[in-house]
């Protein structure tokens, strides 16, 4: 129990590694090359902690967060899957706040950030990603619900910024920034409103499940796949420069007129 205190890992303490244990409350920081570690296949819990040091989640590890997590001073949580699922699980309704990064790394895209409730509507969890948080990385990963009732609100920045790598988002309500660039890919499922999404630099943005756009989608020399189920009114506006728009899902045009023009460019089946 670290309530009202700061746990400082340094040359005298050496590094600490999780082996199923929990740090509750307070602040964790480090110096002298010491670190807080989550080894391969290990688990640990942070409960209402302010994290002022980097933590690397090795392959097949599971870091659970309860009652909120604050990243301080640009602290980084790095998920480094080597093939097995590597989890950062937010248990119950809470926020990931402060200023820092969640980084998808390793040699596999099995890096997953979960919002996890109890599996019932009454126990549904909502994770709010704060405005000072950036999620990105050199590898792919997912930000998603654990159970169908769970949800995520993004107020930060989610960026698929590495060529050939894909970030998957499911049940994410976007109040921040979600982008793909440098030939990175985004695959989005069941997003209530995709307004403000943008892609540039040659990657692919795929919209799956049920979705709508109340604002503007920006596509710059990239590919947009319109999949899932959507309506003409739900297409919203496009800010398009080059690239390709593929119609791969079901567009309900009932009582409407789909107008393809200079702003939308051509759609192809």
Coordinates of C-alpha atoms in Angstrom, one line a residue:
X1 CA 0.0 0.0 0.0
X2 CA 1.7 3.1 -1.3
X3 CA -0.9 5.6 -0.2
X4 CA 0.5 9.1 0.2
X5 CA 4.0 8.0 -0.7
X6 CA 6.4 7.7 -3.6
X7 CA 8.0 4.4 -4.4
X8 CA 11.4 5.3 -6.0
X9 CA 13.3 2.5 -7.7
X10 CA 17.0 3.3 -7.9
X11 CA 20.5 1.8 -7.6
X12 CA 19.9 0.9 -4.0
X13 CA 16.6 -0.9 -4.5
X14 CA 17.3 -2.3 -8.0
X15 CA 14.4 -3.1 -10.3
X16 CA 11.1 -4.6 -9.0
X17 CA 9.2 -7.1 -11.1
X18 CA 5.6 -8.2 -10.9
X19 CA 4.8 -11.8 -9.9
X20 CA 1.1 -11.5 -9.4
X21 CA 1.3 -8.6 -6.9
X22 CA -0.4 -5.2 -6.6
X23 CA 0.8 -1.7 -6.1
X24 CA -2.0 0.5 -4.5
X25 CA -2.1 4.3 -4.6
X26 CA 0.7 6.8 -4.6
X27 CA 3.4 7.4 -7.2
X28 CA 6.0 5.1 -8.7
X29 CA 9.2 6.6 -10.1
X30 CA 12.7 5.3 -11.1
X31 CA 16.3 6.4 -11.5
X32 CA 19.8 4.9 -12.1
X33 CA 18.5 2.4 -14.6
X34 CA 16.2 0.6 -12.2
X35 CA 12.7 -0.2 -13.5
X36 CA 9.3 -1.6 -12.8
X37 CA 9.1 -4.8 -14.9
X38 CA 6.4 -7.2 -16.1
X39 CA 8.2 -10.3 -17.3
X40 CA 6.8 -12.7 -19.9
X41 CA 3.8 -14.7 -18.8
X42 CA 3.6 -12.7 -15.5
X43 CA 0.7 -10.6 -14.1
X44 CA 0.4 -7.6 -11.9
X45 CA -2.1 -4.9 -10.8
X46 CA -1.9 -1.1 -10.5
X47 CA -4.6 0.4 -8.4
X48 CA -5.1 4.1 -8.4
X49 CA -1.4 4.7 -9.1
X50 CA 0.4 7.6 -10.6
X51 CA 3.1 6.1 -12.8
X52 CA 6.2 8.3 -13.4
X53 CA 8.3 5.6 -14.9
X54 CA 8.2 3.4 -18.0
X55 CA 6.8 -0.2 -17.8
X56 CA 7.3 -2.8 -20.5
X57 CA 4.8 -5.6 -20.7
X58 CA 6.6 -8.6 -22.1
X59 CA 5.1 -11.4 -24.2
X60 CA 2.0 -13.1 -22.7
X61 CA 1.9 -10.8 -19.7
X62 CA -1.2 -9.2 -18.1
X63 CA -1.2 -5.8 -16.4
X64 CA -4.6 -5.0 -14.7
X65 CA -5.5 -1.5 -13.8
X66 CA -8.1 -0.6 -11.2
X67 CA -9.5 2.8 -10.1
X68 CA -7.6 4.7 -12.7
X69 CA -4.1 5.2 -13.8
X70 CA -2.2 8.5 -14.3
X71 CA 0.9 8.7 -16.5
X72 CA 3.3 11.4 -15.4
X73 CA 6.1 13.1 -17.2
X74 CA 5.7 11.2 -20.5
X75 CA 5.7 7.7 -18.9
X76 CA 5.4 4.9 -21.4
X77 CA 3.5 1.6 -21.2
X78 CA 5.0 -0.6 -23.9
X79 CA 3.2 -3.8 -24.9
X80 CA 5.7 -6.2 -26.5
X81 CA 3.9 -9.3 -27.8
X82 CA 6.1 -12.0 -29.4
X83 CA 3.0 -13.9 -30.6
X84 CA 0.9 -14.5 -27.4
X85 CA -1.7 -12.0 -26.3
X86 CA -0.2 -9.3 -24.2
X87 CA -2.8 -7.4 -22.2
X88 CA -3.3 -4.1 -20.6
X89 CA -6.7 -4.5 -18.9
X90 CA -8.7 -1.6 -17.3
X91 CA -11.0 -3.4 -14.8
X92 CA -14.2 -1.4 -14.3
X93 CA -15.1 2.2 -15.2
X94 CA -12.1 4.5 -14.9
X95 CA -9.7 6.8 -16.8
X96 CA -6.2 6.6 -18.2
X97 CA -5.0 10.1 -17.6
X98 CA -2.0 12.4 -17.3
X99 CA 0.6 12.7 -19.9
X100 CA 2.2 9.7 -21.5
X101 CA 2.1 7.0 -24.1
X102 CA 0.8 3.5 -24.7
X103 CA 3.2 1.9 -27.3
X104 CA 2.5 -1.2 -29.4
X105 CA 5.8 -3.0 -29.9
X106 CA 7.3 -6.5 -30.1
X107 CA 7.2 -8.9 -33.0
X108 CA 3.5 -9.5 -33.1
X109 CA 0.3 -7.5 -33.2
X110 CA -1.3 -9.4 -30.3
X111 CA -1.1 -6.3 -28.1
X112 CA -4.4 -5.5 -26.6
X113 CA -5.8 -2.6 -24.5
X114 CA -9.1 -3.7 -22.9
X115 CA -12.0 -2.1 -21.1
X116 CA -13.4 -4.9 -19.0
X117 CA -16.5 -5.1 -16.8
X118 CA -18.2 -8.0 -15.3
X119 CA -20.0 -9.3 -18.4
X120 CA -23.4 -7.8 -17.5
X121 CA -25.0 -4.5 -18.4
X122 CA -25.1 -3.5 -14.8
X123 CA -21.4 -4.2 -14.5
X124 CA -20.3 -2.7 -17.8
X125 CA -17.0 -0.8 -17.9
X126 CA -16.2 2.4 -19.7
X127 CA -12.5 3.4 -20.2
X128 CA -11.8 7.1 -20.8
X129 CA -8.5 7.8 -22.5
X130 CA -7.5 11.3 -21.5
X131 CA -6.4 14.1 -23.7
X132 CA -2.7 13.8 -22.7
X133 CA -2.4 10.2 -23.8
X134 CA -1.0 9.0 -27.1
X135 CA -1.5 5.4 -28.4
X136 CA 0.7 4.3 -31.3
X137 CA 3.8 2.2 -32.0
X138 CA 6.0 0.3 -34.4
X139 CA 3.8 -2.8 -34.2
X140 CA 0.0 -3.3 -34.5
X141 CA -2.4 -3.7 -31.6
X142 CA -6.0 -3.3 -30.5
X143 CA -8.1 -1.0 -28.3
X144 CA -11.3 -2.8 -27.6
X145 CA -14.1 -4.0 -25.3
X146 CA -13.7 -7.3 -23.3
X147 CA -17.4 -7.9 -23.1
X148 CA -20.1 -6.6 -25.5
X149 CA -21.4 -4.2 -22.9
X150 CA -18.0 -2.4 -22.3
X151 CA -17.0 0.8 -24.1
X152 CA -14.1 3.2 -24.6
X153 CA -14.1 7.0 -25.0
X154 CA -11.0 8.4 -26.7
X155 CA -10.1 12.0 -25.8
X156 CA -6.5 11.5 -26.6
X157 CA -4.6 10.6 -29.8
X158 CA -4.6 7.2 -31.4
X159 CA -2.2 7.1 -34.4
X160 CA -1.5 4.2 -36.7
X161 CA 1.8 5.7 -37.8
X162 CA 4.0 2.7 -38.9
X163 CA 3.9 1.3 -42.5
X164 CA 2.2 -2.0 -42.8
X165 CA 1.0 -2.1 -39.2
X166 CA -2.7 -2.0 -38.2
X167 CA -4.4 -0.7 -35.1
X168 CA -7.8 -2.1 -34.5
X169 CA -10.5 -0.2 -32.6
X170 CA -13.8 -1.5 -31.5
X171 CA -16.6 0.3 -29.6
X172 CA -14.5 3.5 -29.3
X173 CA -16.4 6.8 -29.1
X174 CA -14.0 9.4 -30.5
X175 CA -13.8 12.8 -28.8
X176 CA -10.1 13.2 -29.6
X177 CA -7.9 12.4 -32.6
X178 CA -7.7 9.2 -34.6
X179 CA -5.3 9.1 -37.6
X180 CA -3.4 6.9 -39.9
X181 CA -0.2 8.1 -41.6
X182 CA 3.0 6.9 -43.2
X183 CA 1.2 3.9 -44.8
X184 CA -0.2 2.7 -41.4
X185 CA -3.6 1.1 -41.3
X186 CA -6.7 1.6 -39.1
X187 CA -9.5 -1.0 -38.8
X188 CA -12.5 0.4 -36.9
X189 CA -15.6 -1.6 -35.9
X190 CA -18.9 -0.3 -34.4
X191 CA -17.8 3.3 -33.9
X192 CA -20.9 5.5 -33.1
X193 CA -19.5 8.5 -34.9
X194 CA -16.3 8.4 -37.1
X195 CA -16.2 12.1 -37.7
X196 CA -12.8 13.6 -37.6
X197 CA -10.9 10.5 -38.7
X198 CA -8.1 11.0 -41.2
X199 CA -5.7 8.9 -43.2
X200 CA -2.8 10.0 -45.3
X201 CA 0.4 8.5 -46.8
X202 CA -0.9 5.4 -48.5
X203 CA -2.4 3.2 -45.8
X204 CA -5.9 1.8 -45.4
X205 CA -8.8 2.9 -43.2
X206 CA -11.5 0.3 -42.9
X207 CA -14.9 1.1 -41.3
X208 CA -16.7 -2.1 -40.2
X209 CA -19.8 -3.0 -38.3
X210 CA -22.4 -0.3 -37.7
X211 CA -21.1 3.3 -38.0
X212 CA -22.0 6.9 -39.0
X213 CA -20.2 10.1 -39.8
X214 CA -21.6 13.4 -38.5
X215 CA -18.7 15.4 -39.7
X216 CA -15.8 15.0 -42.2
X217 CA -13.6 12.1 -43.1
X218 CA -10.3 13.1 -44.6
X219 CA -8.6 10.8 -47.1
X220 CA -5.3 11.8 -48.7
X221 CA -3.7 9.4 -51.2
X222 CA -4.9 6.4 -49.2
X223 CA -7.6 3.7 -49.3
X224 CA -10.9 4.0 -47.5
X225 CA -13.0 0.8 -47.2
X226 CA -16.7 1.5 -46.5
X227 CA -17.7 -1.8 -45.0
X228 CA -20.3 -2.8 -42.5
X229 CA -23.8 -1.2 -42.5
X230 CA -24.4 2.5 -43.0
X231 CA -26.8 5.0 -44.6
X232 CA -26.4 7.7 -47.1
X233 CA -27.1 10.3 -44.5
X234 CA -24.5 8.6 -42.3
X235 CA -21.8 9.0 -44.8
X236 CA -21.3 12.6 -43.8
X237 CA -18.8 14.7 -45.7
X238 CA -15.5 13.8 -47.3
X239 CA -12.3 15.8 -47.6
X240 CA -10.5 13.7 -50.3
X241 CA -7.3 14.1 -52.2
X242 CA -6.5 11.1 -54.4
X243 CA -6.6 7.6 -53.1
X244 CA -9.4 5.0 -53.4
X245 CA -12.8 4.5 -51.8
X246 CA -14.0 0.9 -51.9
X247 CA -17.7 0.1 -51.2
X248 CA -17.5 -3.3 -49.6
X249 CA -20.4 -3.1 -47.1
X250 CA -24.1 -2.4 -47.3
X251 CA -25.1 1.2 -48.1
X252 CA -28.8 1.9 -47.3
X253 CA -29.9 4.6 -49.7
X254 CA -33.6 4.4 -48.9
X255 CA -35.3 7.8 -49.7
X256 CA -32.0 9.4 -50.4
X257 CA -29.7 10.3 -53.3
X258 CA -26.1 9.3 -53.2
X259 CA -24.2 12.1 -55.0
X260 CA -20.6 11.4 -56.1
X261 CA -18.8 14.6 -56.8
X262 CA -15.4 16.3 -56.7
X263 CA -15.4 16.1 -52.9
X264 CA -16.2 12.4 -52.7
X265 CA -14.5 11.3 -55.8
X266 CA -15.5 8.0 -57.3
X267 CA -16.6 5.0 -55.3
X268 CA -15.7 1.5 -56.5
X269 CA -17.3 -1.9 -55.7

